mmCIF file of C-alpha atoms and ligand atoms in Angstrom:
data_model
loop_
_atom_site.group_PDB
_atom_site.id
_atom_site.type_symbol
_atom_site.label_atom_id
_atom_site.label_comp_id
_atom_site.label_asym_id
_atom_site.label_seq_id
_atom_site.Cartn_x
_atom_site.Cartn_y
_atom_site.Cartn_z
ATOM 1 C CA UNK A 30 0.000 0.000 0.000
ATOM 2 C CA UNK A 31 1.368 3.412 -0.921
ATOM 3 C CA UNK A 32 0.457 6.197 1.508
ATOM 4 C CA UNK A 33 -2.547 8.278 0.406
ATOM 5 C CA UNK A 34 -2.191 12.022 -0.139
ATOM 6 C CA UNK A 35 -4.775 12.520 2.624
ATOM 7 C CA UNK A 36 -4.663 9.376 4.774
ATOM 8 C CA UNK A 37 -7.531 10.386 7.077
ATOM 9 C CA UNK A 38 -9.918 11.235 4.246
ATOM 10 C CA UNK A 39 -8.951 8.026 2.427
ATOM 11 C CA UNK A 40 -9.666 6.008 5.579
ATOM 12 C CA UNK A 41 -13.079 7.637 5.935
ATOM 13 C CA UNK A 42 -13.761 6.497 2.364
ATOM 14 C CA UNK A 43 -12.985 2.933 3.392
ATOM 15 C CA UNK A 44 -9.316 2.592 2.451
ATOM 16 C CA UNK A 45 -7.204 0.844 5.079
ATOM 17 C CA UNK A 46 -3.840 2.476 5.837
ATOM 18 C CA UNK A 47 -0.628 0.757 6.892
ATOM 19 C CA UNK A 48 -0.384 3.158 9.831
ATOM 20 C CA UNK A 49 -3.735 4.499 11.000
ATOM 21 C CA UNK A 50 -4.175 8.257 10.644
ATOM 22 C CA UNK A 51 -4.589 10.099 13.943
ATOM 23 C CA UNK A 52 -6.222 13.175 15.441
ATOM 24 C CA UNK A 53 -7.425 13.787 18.988
ATOM 25 C CA UNK A 54 -10.799 15.126 20.036
ATOM 26 C CA UNK A 55 -10.328 18.588 21.613
ATOM 27 C CA UNK A 56 -6.776 18.590 20.274
ATOM 28 C CA UNK A 57 -6.828 22.415 20.239
ATOM 29 C CA UNK A 58 -7.181 23.370 23.868
ATOM 30 C CA UNK A 59 -5.889 24.144 27.302
ATOM 31 C CA UNK A 60 -3.170 21.454 27.534
ATOM 32 C CA UNK A 61 -1.250 23.519 24.899
ATOM 33 C CA UNK A 62 0.687 26.576 26.159
ATOM 34 C CA UNK A 63 0.251 28.310 22.796
ATOM 35 C CA UNK A 64 -3.540 27.907 23.166
ATOM 36 C CA UNK A 65 -3.550 29.310 26.708
ATOM 37 C CA UNK A 66 -1.484 32.299 25.573
ATOM 38 C CA UNK A 67 -3.823 33.208 22.712
ATOM 39 C CA UNK A 68 -6.936 32.663 24.850
ATOM 40 C CA UNK A 69 -5.546 34.992 27.545
ATOM 41 C CA UNK A 70 -4.803 37.592 24.885
ATOM 42 C CA UNK A 71 -8.341 37.413 23.497
ATOM 43 C CA UNK A 72 -9.957 37.436 26.947
ATOM 44 C CA UNK A 73 -12.073 34.279 26.829
ATOM 45 C CA UNK A 74 -13.244 31.214 24.986
ATOM 46 C CA UNK A 75 -16.159 32.784 23.106
ATOM 47 C CA UNK A 76 -14.010 35.763 22.112
ATOM 48 C CA UNK A 77 -11.539 33.281 20.672
ATOM 49 C CA UNK A 78 -14.230 31.370 18.762
ATOM 50 C CA UNK A 79 -15.766 34.514 17.250
ATOM 51 C CA UNK A 80 -12.394 35.928 16.148
ATOM 52 C CA UNK A 81 -11.885 34.030 12.882
ATOM 53 C CA UNK A 82 -8.205 34.767 12.593
ATOM 54 C CA UNK A 83 -7.508 33.610 16.164
ATOM 55 C CA UNK A 84 -9.772 30.557 15.799
ATOM 56 C CA UNK A 85 -7.953 29.584 12.592
ATOM 57 C CA UNK A 86 -4.622 29.937 14.390
ATOM 58 C CA UNK A 87 -5.847 27.708 17.256
ATOM 59 C CA UNK A 88 -7.100 25.109 14.758
ATOM 60 C CA UNK A 89 -3.622 24.985 13.211
ATOM 61 C CA UNK A 90 -1.653 24.811 16.488
ATOM 62 C CA UNK A 91 -1.846 21.011 16.975
ATOM 63 C CA UNK A 92 -1.109 20.480 13.266
ATOM 64 C CA UNK A 93 2.111 22.480 13.518
ATOM 65 C CA UNK A 94 3.171 20.967 16.820
ATOM 66 C CA UNK A 95 2.290 17.301 16.205
ATOM 67 C CA UNK A 96 1.531 16.892 12.487
ATOM 68 C CA UNK A 97 -1.900 15.418 13.173
ATOM 69 C CA UNK A 98 -3.628 13.882 10.128
ATOM 70 C CA UNK A 99 -6.829 15.781 10.882
ATOM 71 C CA UNK A 100 -7.457 19.399 11.802
ATOM 72 C CA UNK A 101 -10.738 19.977 13.611
ATOM 73 C CA UNK A 102 -12.359 23.366 13.315
ATOM 74 C CA UNK A 103 -11.992 25.317 16.547
ATOM 75 C CA UNK A 104 -15.505 26.173 17.688
ATOM 76 C CA UNK A 105 -18.076 24.623 20.033
ATOM 77 C CA UNK A 106 -21.263 22.596 19.778
ATOM 78 C CA UNK A 107 -23.117 25.339 21.690
ATOM 79 C CA UNK A 108 -22.714 27.830 18.825
ATOM 80 C CA UNK A 109 -25.956 26.354 17.427
ATOM 81 C CA UNK A 110 -28.163 27.329 20.408
ATOM 82 C CA UNK A 111 -26.425 30.704 20.362
ATOM 83 C CA UNK A 112 -27.303 31.128 16.672
ATOM 84 C CA UNK A 113 -30.897 30.189 17.568
ATOM 85 C CA UNK A 114 -30.958 33.144 19.951
ATOM 86 C CA UNK A 115 -30.230 31.539 23.335
ATOM 87 C CA UNK A 116 -27.738 33.553 25.377
ATOM 88 C CA UNK A 117 -24.478 31.629 25.913
ATOM 89 C CA UNK A 118 -21.582 32.334 28.236
ATOM 90 C CA UNK A 119 -18.843 30.363 29.981
ATOM 91 C CA UNK A 120 -18.430 30.449 33.763
ATOM 92 C CA UNK A 121 -14.730 30.417 34.546
ATOM 93 C CA UNK A 122 -13.650 27.046 35.869
ATOM 94 C CA UNK A 123 -17.155 25.565 35.468
ATOM 95 C CA UNK A 124 -18.398 25.450 31.902
ATOM 96 C CA UNK A 125 -21.137 26.635 29.589
ATOM 97 C CA UNK A 126 -24.318 28.412 30.698
ATOM 98 C CA UNK A 127 -27.390 28.985 28.525
ATOM 99 C CA UNK A 128 -30.430 31.130 29.315
ATOM 100 C CA UNK A 129 -33.358 30.894 29.320
ATOM 101 C CA UNK A 130 -33.798 27.134 29.581
ATOM 102 C CA UNK A 131 -36.129 25.556 27.018
ATOM 103 C CA UNK A 132 -38.835 23.810 29.036
ATOM 104 C CA UNK A 133 -41.931 25.457 27.536
ATOM 105 C CA UNK A 134 -43.305 25.944 24.051
ATOM 106 C CA UNK A 135 -43.251 29.738 24.265
ATOM 107 C CA UNK A 136 -39.488 29.688 24.866
ATOM 108 C CA UNK A 137 -38.969 27.262 21.994
ATOM 109 C CA UNK A 138 -41.118 29.306 19.598
ATOM 110 C CA UNK A 139 -39.025 32.397 20.336
ATOM 111 C CA UNK A 140 -35.882 30.687 19.017
ATOM 112 C CA UNK A 141 -35.126 31.599 15.402
ATOM 113 C CA UNK A 142 -31.938 30.969 13.473
ATOM 114 C CA UNK A 143 -29.929 34.135 12.890
ATOM 115 C CA UNK A 144 -27.636 32.935 10.047
ATOM 116 C CA UNK A 145 -25.227 35.862 10.529
ATOM 117 C CA UNK A 146 -24.249 34.385 13.916
ATOM 118 C CA UNK A 147 -22.585 31.508 12.038
ATOM 119 C CA UNK A 148 -20.662 33.717 9.594
ATOM 120 C CA UNK A 149 -17.459 34.002 11.734
ATOM 121 C CA UNK A 150 -17.233 30.191 11.822
ATOM 122 C CA UNK A 151 -17.393 29.965 8.032
ATOM 123 C CA UNK A 152 -14.680 32.623 7.814
ATOM 124 C CA UNK A 153 -12.517 30.522 10.179
ATOM 125 C CA UNK A 154 -13.051 27.541 7.877
ATOM 126 C CA UNK A 155 -11.968 29.515 4.810
ATOM 127 C CA UNK A 156 -8.802 30.717 6.546
ATOM 128 C CA UNK A 157 -7.847 27.243 7.793
ATOM 129 C CA UNK A 158 -8.590 25.641 4.409
ATOM 130 C CA UNK A 159 -6.190 28.087 2.746
ATOM 131 C CA UNK A 160 -3.387 27.369 5.240
ATOM 132 C CA UNK A 161 -3.604 23.613 5.830
ATOM 133 C CA UNK A 162 -0.835 21.241 4.650
ATOM 134 C CA UNK A 163 -1.877 19.147 1.624
ATOM 135 C CA UNK A 164 -1.872 15.856 3.561
ATOM 136 C CA UNK A 165 -4.094 17.113 6.406
ATOM 137 C CA UNK A 166 -7.839 16.449 6.346
ATOM 138 C CA UNK A 167 -10.055 19.298 7.545
ATOM 139 C CA UNK A 168 -12.914 18.228 9.815
ATOM 140 C CA UNK A 169 -15.976 20.292 10.596
ATOM 141 C CA UNK A 170 -18.418 19.353 13.326
ATOM 142 C CA UNK A 171 -21.637 19.958 15.166
ATOM 143 C CA UNK A 172 -23.266 18.534 18.239
ATOM 144 C CA UNK A 173 -26.077 16.078 17.651
ATOM 145 C CA UNK A 174 -29.573 17.348 18.393
ATOM 146 C CA UNK A 175 -29.993 15.260 21.539
ATOM 147 C CA UNK A 176 -26.706 16.408 23.099
ATOM 148 C CA UNK A 177 -27.304 20.053 22.180
ATOM 149 C CA UNK A 178 -30.862 19.785 23.535
ATOM 150 C CA UNK A 179 -29.581 18.561 26.920
ATOM 151 C CA UNK A 180 -27.735 21.880 27.342
ATOM 152 C CA UNK A 181 -30.623 23.979 25.992
ATOM 153 C CA UNK A 182 -33.036 22.354 28.439
ATOM 154 C CA UNK A 183 -30.865 22.326 31.574
ATOM 155 C CA UNK A 184 -29.030 25.573 30.812
ATOM 156 C CA UNK A 185 -25.725 23.832 31.554
ATOM 157 C CA UNK A 186 -24.117 20.418 31.683
ATOM 158 C CA UNK A 187 -26.336 18.119 33.727
ATOM 159 C CA UNK A 188 -26.024 14.925 35.709
ATOM 160 C CA UNK A 189 -27.340 12.000 33.637
ATOM 161 C CA UNK A 190 -29.123 14.551 31.447
ATOM 162 C CA UNK A 191 -32.047 14.226 33.815
ATOM 163 C CA UNK A 192 -33.853 17.469 32.830
ATOM 164 C CA UNK A 193 -33.858 16.591 29.132
ATOM 165 C CA UNK A 194 -34.925 12.997 29.735
ATOM 166 C CA UNK A 195 -37.748 14.136 32.010
ATOM 167 C CA UNK A 196 -38.970 16.617 29.411
ATOM 168 C CA UNK A 197 -38.815 13.932 26.713
ATOM 169 C CA UNK A 198 -41.202 11.757 28.771
ATOM 170 C CA UNK A 199 -43.408 14.617 29.968
ATOM 171 C CA UNK A 200 -43.848 16.404 26.646
ATOM 172 C CA UNK A 201 -42.541 14.335 23.724
ATOM 173 C CA UNK A 202 -44.153 16.693 21.191
ATOM 174 C CA UNK A 203 -42.198 19.646 22.564
ATOM 175 C CA UNK A 204 -39.037 17.563 22.637
ATOM 176 C CA UNK A 205 -39.621 16.511 19.018
ATOM 177 C CA UNK A 206 -40.049 20.139 17.941
ATOM 178 C CA UNK A 207 -36.881 21.135 19.745
ATOM 179 C CA UNK A 208 -34.864 18.268 18.263
ATOM 180 C CA UNK A 209 -36.265 19.028 14.775
ATOM 181 C CA UNK A 210 -35.345 22.688 15.103
ATOM 182 C CA UNK A 211 -31.798 21.859 16.207
ATOM 183 C CA UNK A 212 -31.507 19.300 13.386
ATOM 184 C CA UNK A 213 -32.607 21.864 10.755
ATOM 185 C CA UNK A 214 -30.088 24.375 12.068
ATOM 186 C CA UNK A 215 -27.378 21.686 12.191
ATOM 187 C CA UNK A 216 -27.964 20.765 8.540
ATOM 188 C CA UNK A 217 -27.666 24.427 7.495
ATOM 189 C CA UNK A 218 -24.584 24.861 9.675
ATOM 190 C CA UNK A 219 -22.751 21.755 8.433
ATOM 191 C CA UNK A 220 -23.558 22.518 4.784
ATOM 192 C CA UNK A 221 -22.162 26.013 5.418
ATOM 193 C CA UNK A 222 -18.967 24.530 6.839
ATOM 194 C CA UNK A 223 -18.695 22.189 3.820
ATOM 195 C CA UNK A 224 -19.225 25.040 1.376
ATOM 196 C CA UNK A 225 -16.489 27.020 3.178
ATOM 197 C CA UNK A 226 -13.986 24.153 2.886
ATOM 198 C CA UNK A 227 -14.223 21.309 5.435
ATOM 199 C CA UNK A 228 -13.667 17.841 3.932
ATOM 200 C CA UNK A 229 -15.525 15.658 6.442
ATOM 201 C CA UNK A 230 -17.783 16.321 9.428
ATOM 202 C CA UNK A 231 -18.272 14.765 12.846
ATOM 203 C CA UNK A 232 -21.506 14.682 14.844
ATOM 204 C CA UNK A 233 -20.712 14.732 18.566
ATOM 205 C CA UNK A 234 -23.417 12.928 20.529
ATOM 206 C CA UNK A 235 -21.587 13.165 23.836
ATOM 207 C CA UNK A 236 -24.594 12.408 26.027
ATOM 208 C CA UNK A 237 -26.310 9.636 24.093
ATOM 209 C CA UNK A 238 -25.250 7.133 26.763
ATOM 210 C CA UNK A 239 -27.959 7.902 29.296
ATOM 211 C CA UNK A 240 -30.862 7.019 27.003
ATOM 212 C CA UNK A 241 -32.916 3.833 27.134
ATOM 213 C CA UNK A 242 -32.940 1.811 23.889
ATOM 214 C CA UNK A 243 -36.310 3.175 22.737
ATOM 215 C CA UNK A 244 -35.281 6.750 23.552
ATOM 216 C CA UNK A 245 -31.972 6.174 21.797
ATOM 217 C CA UNK A 246 -33.891 5.205 18.643
ATOM 218 C CA UNK A 247 -36.096 8.278 18.900
ATOM 219 C CA UNK A 248 -33.668 10.994 19.982
ATOM 220 C CA UNK A 249 -30.313 9.777 18.637
ATOM 221 C CA UNK A 250 -30.801 7.443 15.666
ATOM 222 C CA UNK A 251 -33.813 9.148 14.031
ATOM 223 C CA UNK A 252 -32.395 12.720 13.995
ATOM 224 C CA UNK A 253 -29.014 11.401 12.851
ATOM 225 C CA UNK A 254 -30.711 9.594 9.946
ATOM 226 C CA UNK A 255 -32.337 12.879 8.943
ATOM 227 C CA UNK A 256 -29.134 14.930 9.189
ATOM 228 C CA UNK A 257 -27.019 12.382 7.301
ATOM 229 C CA UNK A 258 -29.629 12.068 4.534
ATOM 230 C CA UNK A 259 -29.805 15.861 4.106
ATOM 231 C CA UNK A 260 -26.002 16.147 3.966
ATOM 232 C CA UNK A 261 -25.710 13.262 1.494
ATOM 233 C CA UNK A 262 -28.327 14.902 -0.714
ATOM 234 C CA UNK A 263 -26.287 18.105 -1.083
ATOM 235 C CA UNK A 264 -22.696 16.913 -0.467
ATOM 236 C CA UNK A 265 -22.504 13.158 -1.161
ATOM 237 C CA UNK A 266 -18.685 13.213 -1.305
ATOM 238 C CA UNK A 267 -18.254 14.435 2.281
ATOM 239 C CA UNK A 268 -17.897 11.634 4.858
ATOM 240 C CA UNK A 269 -19.849 11.887 8.107
ATOM 241 C CA UNK A 270 -18.402 10.509 11.363
ATOM 242 C CA UNK A 271 -20.976 9.722 14.048
ATOM 243 C CA UNK A 272 -19.801 9.661 17.656
ATOM 244 C CA UNK A 273 -22.508 8.383 19.988
ATOM 245 C CA UNK A 274 -20.526 8.421 23.225
ATOM 246 C CA UNK A 275 -21.733 5.896 25.748
ATOM 247 C CA UNK A 276 -23.889 4.025 23.212
ATOM 248 C CA UNK A 277 -22.215 0.712 24.153
ATOM 249 C CA UNK A 278 -24.386 -2.178 22.989
ATOM 250 C CA UNK A 279 -26.442 0.201 20.856
ATOM 251 C CA UNK A 280 -23.433 0.964 18.614
ATOM 252 C CA UNK A 281 -24.170 -1.726 15.994
ATOM 253 C CA UNK A 282 -27.748 -0.454 15.511
ATOM 254 C CA UNK A 283 -26.461 3.119 15.279
ATOM 255 C CA UNK A 284 -23.852 2.093 12.703
ATOM 256 C CA UNK A 285 -26.350 0.101 10.599
ATOM 257 C CA UNK A 286 -29.285 2.498 10.682
ATOM 258 C CA UNK A 287 -27.951 6.052 10.504
ATOM 259 C CA UNK A 288 -26.071 6.090 7.183
ATOM 260 C CA UNK A 289 -22.880 7.473 8.768
ATOM 261 C CA UNK A 290 -19.589 6.713 6.995
ATOM 262 C CA UNK A 291 -17.530 6.072 10.136
ATOM 263 C CA UNK A 292 -18.279 5.536 13.798
ATOM 264 C CA UNK A 293 -16.465 6.941 16.814
ATOM 265 C CA UNK A 294 -16.076 4.562 19.744
ATOM 266 C CA UNK A 295 -15.459 5.683 23.327
ATOM 267 C CA UNK A 296 -12.989 4.125 25.760
ATOM 268 C CA UNK A 297 -15.596 2.077 27.659
ATOM 269 C CA UNK A 298 -16.024 -0.157 24.595
ATOM 270 C CA UNK A 299 -13.743 -3.186 24.180
ATOM 271 C CA UNK A 300 -12.097 -2.635 20.774
ATOM 272 C CA UNK A 301 -12.164 -6.383 20.032
ATOM 273 C CA UNK A 302 -15.923 -6.418 20.679
ATOM 274 C CA UNK A 303 -16.368 -3.311 18.502
ATOM 275 C CA UNK A 304 -14.474 -4.949 15.652
ATOM 276 C CA UNK A 305 -16.525 -8.147 15.939
ATOM 277 C CA UNK A 306 -19.872 -6.342 16.297
ATOM 278 C CA UNK A 307 -19.714 -3.459 13.827
ATOM 279 C CA UNK A 308 -20.412 -3.871 10.091
ATOM 280 C CA UNK A 309 -17.331 -5.259 8.304
ATOM 281 C CA UNK A 310 -15.327 -2.535 6.527
ATOM 282 C CA UNK A 311 -17.029 0.344 8.360
ATOM 283 C CA UNK A 312 -14.254 2.750 9.352
ATOM 284 C CA UNK A 313 -13.899 2.997 13.126
ATOM 285 C CA UNK A 314 -12.427 5.898 15.095
ATOM 286 C CA UNK A 315 -11.057 5.591 18.598
ATOM 287 C CA UNK A 316 -10.696 4.667 21.370
ATOM 288 C CA UNK A 317 -7.806 5.449 23.726
ATOM 289 C CA UNK A 318 -8.834 6.346 27.268
ATOM 290 C CA UNK A 319 -7.882 10.020 27.789
ATOM 291 C CA UNK A 320 -6.721 8.989 31.267
ATOM 292 C CA UNK A 321 -4.341 6.358 29.823
ATOM 293 C CA UNK A 322 -2.827 9.230 27.853
ATOM 294 C CA UNK A 323 -2.388 11.162 31.094
ATOM 295 C CA UNK A 324 -0.895 8.068 32.763
ATOM 296 C CA UNK A 325 1.657 7.590 29.982
ATOM 297 C CA UNK A 326 4.449 4.989 30.179
ATOM 298 C CA UNK A 327 3.861 1.313 29.529
ATOM 299 C CA UNK A 328 0.143 1.575 30.382
ATOM 300 C CA UNK A 329 -0.205 3.962 27.458
ATOM 301 C CA UNK A 330 1.868 1.750 25.137
ATOM 302 C CA UNK A 331 -0.096 -1.386 25.988
ATOM 303 C CA UNK A 332 -3.463 0.318 25.576
ATOM 304 C CA UNK A 333 -2.401 1.718 22.201
ATOM 305 C CA UNK A 334 -1.114 -1.671 21.013
ATOM 306 C CA UNK A 335 -4.343 -3.386 21.995
ATOM 307 C CA UNK A 336 -6.418 -0.888 20.009
ATOM 308 C CA UNK A 337 -4.148 -1.190 16.958
ATOM 309 C CA UNK A 338 -4.338 -4.986 17.073
ATOM 310 C CA UNK A 339 -8.133 -5.038 17.398
ATOM 311 C CA UNK A 340 -8.692 -2.792 14.365
ATOM 312 C CA UNK A 341 -5.852 -4.061 12.161
ATOM 313 C CA UNK A 342 -8.292 -5.607 9.656
ATOM 314 C CA UNK A 343 -10.513 -2.612 9.053
ATOM 315 C CA UNK A 344 -10.126 1.083 8.201
ATOM 316 C CA UNK A 345 -9.133 2.679 11.514
ATOM 317 C CA UNK A 346 -8.618 6.276 12.593
ATOM 318 C CA UNK A 347 -6.724 6.490 15.830
ATOM 319 C CA UNK A 348 -8.283 8.869 18.376
ATOM 320 C CA UNK A 349 -9.206 9.155 22.017
ATOM 321 C CA UNK A 350 -12.481 7.808 23.379
ATOM 322 C CA UNK A 351 -13.381 11.359 24.474
ATOM 323 C CA UNK A 352 -11.752 14.797 24.506
ATOM 324 C CA UNK A 353 -8.173 15.312 25.656
ATOM 325 C CA UNK A 354 -8.009 16.684 29.218
ATOM 326 C CA UNK A 355 -6.211 19.874 30.151
ATOM 327 C CA UNK A 356 -3.676 18.206 32.476
ATOM 328 C CA UNK A 357 -2.403 15.901 29.699
ATOM 329 C CA UNK A 358 1.415 16.110 29.444
ATOM 330 C CA UNK A 359 2.503 17.086 25.945
ATOM 331 C CA UNK A 360 5.311 14.480 26.092
ATOM 332 C CA UNK A 361 2.655 11.775 26.419
ATOM 333 C CA UNK A 362 1.002 12.944 23.206
ATOM 334 C CA UNK A 363 4.438 12.781 21.582
ATOM 335 C CA UNK A 364 4.987 9.272 22.951
ATOM 336 C CA UNK A 365 1.612 8.173 21.573
ATOM 337 C CA UNK A 366 2.416 9.552 18.114
ATOM 338 C CA UNK A 367 5.863 7.935 18.087
ATOM 339 C CA UNK A 368 4.309 4.583 19.025
ATOM 340 C CA UNK A 369 1.705 4.860 16.244
ATOM 341 C CA UNK A 370 4.180 5.972 13.603
ATOM 342 C CA UNK A 371 6.600 3.222 14.482
ATOM 343 C CA UNK A 372 3.891 0.572 14.768
ATOM 344 C CA UNK A 373 4.052 -1.155 11.376
HETATM 345 O O1 CP3 B 2 -11.910 19.066 19.178
HETATM 346 C C1 CP3 B 2 -11.462 20.226 19.066
HETATM 347 O O2 CP3 B 2 -10.283 20.525 19.338
HETATM 348 C C2 CP3 B 2 -12.346 21.303 18.437
HETATM 349 C C3 CP3 B 2 -13.009 22.180 19.312
HETATM 350 C C4 CP3 B 2 -14.147 21.731 20.214
HETATM 351 C C5 CP3 B 2 -14.413 22.370 21.448
HETATM 352 N N1 CP3 B 2 -15.564 21.857 21.950
HETATM 353 C C6 CP3 B 2 -13.609 23.440 22.030
HETATM 354 C C7 CP3 B 2 -13.774 23.778 23.446
HETATM 355 C C8 CP3 B 2 -15.119 20.744 20.038
HETATM 356 C C9 CP3 B 2 -15.262 19.721 18.930
HETATM 357 C C10 CP3 B 2 -16.024 20.851 21.143
HETATM 358 C C11 CP3 B 2 -17.214 20.009 21.298
HETATM 359 C C12 CP3 B 2 -17.995 20.102 22.522
HETATM 360 N N2 CP3 B 2 -18.287 21.202 23.284
HETATM 361 C C13 CP3 B 2 -18.693 19.004 23.080
HETATM 362 C C14 CP3 B 2 -18.734 17.618 22.498
HETATM 363 C C15 CP3 B 2 -17.509 16.836 22.764
HETATM 364 C C16 CP3 B 2 -17.274 16.552 24.198
HETATM 365 O O3 CP3 B 2 -16.179 16.907 24.662
HETATM 366 O O4 CP3 B 2 -18.122 15.892 24.818
HETATM 367 C C17 CP3 B 2 -19.364 19.466 24.223
HETATM 368 C C18 CP3 B 2 -20.220 18.647 25.168
HETATM 369 C C19 CP3 B 2 -19.109 20.860 24.334
HETATM 370 C C20 CP3 B 2 -19.644 21.820 25.346
HETATM 371 C C21 CP3 B 2 -18.575 22.431 26.128
HETATM 372 N N3 CP3 B 2 -17.672 23.344 25.647
HETATM 373 C C22 CP3 B 2 -18.293 22.230 27.503
HETATM 374 C C23 CP3 B 2 -19.045 21.252 28.390
HETATM 375 C C24 CP3 B 2 -17.201 23.027 27.814
HETATM 376 C C25 CP3 B 2 -16.610 23.266 29.176
HETATM 377 C C26 CP3 B 2 -15.861 22.119 29.695
HETATM 378 C C27 CP3 B 2 -14.442 22.192 29.248
HETATM 379 O O5 CP3 B 2 -13.895 21.166 28.794
HETATM 380 O O6 CP3 B 2 -13.850 23.267 29.396
HETATM 381 C C28 CP3 B 2 -16.804 23.693 26.628
HETATM 382 C C29 CP3 B 2 -15.660 24.634 26.477
HETATM 383 C C30 CP3 B 2 -14.661 24.327 25.424
HETATM 384 N N4 CP3 B 2 -14.943 23.926 24.139
HETATM 385 C C31 CP3 B 2 -13.258 24.459 25.561
HETATM 386 C C32 CP3 B 2 -12.693 24.121 24.322
HETATM 387 C C33 CP3 B 2 -11.244 24.152 23.944
HETATM 388 C C34 CP3 B 2 -12.533 24.956 26.787
HETATM 389 C C35 CP3 B 2 -12.704 26.428 26.866
HETATM 390 C C36 CP3 B 2 -11.584 27.142 27.514
HETATM 391 O O7 CP3 B 2 -10.571 27.422 26.859
HETATM 392 O O8 CP3 B 2 -11.734 27.444 28.708
#
């Protein structure tokens, strides 16, 4: 096998690589000193995201430092509720806050997409696309409707997504309208990213793990089917990665039913089970425990080797099972990359 000009994109299209391409979820972020410096200069996370030049620079930082095979757009899944008119801010040391919470129809009806709110993101995409090395694949992303809805309903991150799950039982029609509205906005947003220059997109469904199987069908699989179909209609050449974190035993159904081109697998899933249970030849992305990366040393090496061995017979994109944490030593990322690049 000769190396592809864009190994990550080729893998997403089903081509197995000798050495799996690699990128890390949240690879642009607080574990990097160059990120912390630029964020301090700009004053905050949202200021950084809305400054296209700075956001493009942050997107490129891990590419320059590590030569990752994928660059992921620097933005956030909560830009969609913001574009729908929900106030968004970040509490220092805590996380995102949204107001007012969407628990009643009147609040939902007041939300309307303001397309101009997404314009700085598209400008970031254009700047990154112009600056990226030829072998690097540019990934756009959005949150999946269910995960975005959990924040819109609770106003912040929530334990076991209880508020959203309660609302889904109490008023499924309202929940459906909310999910549909987020899905419509997500389709517009991802098509905008594609038009501006991303080459593949990932749907982050970070909180799909708390749903019962029937709810998973309704709030994760069904909206994903709709989004993927709409993207394929307009941009059939752009691969879609679905990442239903915590889906566990529901992964095979997700992979079969949604139409996604690749599936992200979190660290709680045994890679050997994933390989045996997922459709043959479906590209798989994952699934190093972010805490094994923090641990480093032989624990890291052994975990990496086990993942490589499990996915050796299918297209595999090496990644974490969830976002990189801010106390991750940079030398451990370097050790991981050296292990991967010397693996075959
Ligand atoms: O992967 C990347 O490098 C691209 C950028 C990216 C960010 N957020 C930047 C970010 C992506 C893809 C996301 C997705 C995202 N955002 C998710 C889904 C993936 C996941 O990790 O589960 C979720 C749930 C969010 C919502 C969100 N944004 C939370 C809960 C937080 C606060 C917690 C935290 O880790 O700080 C954010 C803030 C955020 N988004 C930061 C970054 C780099 C940290 C902001 C800072 O610099 O203080």
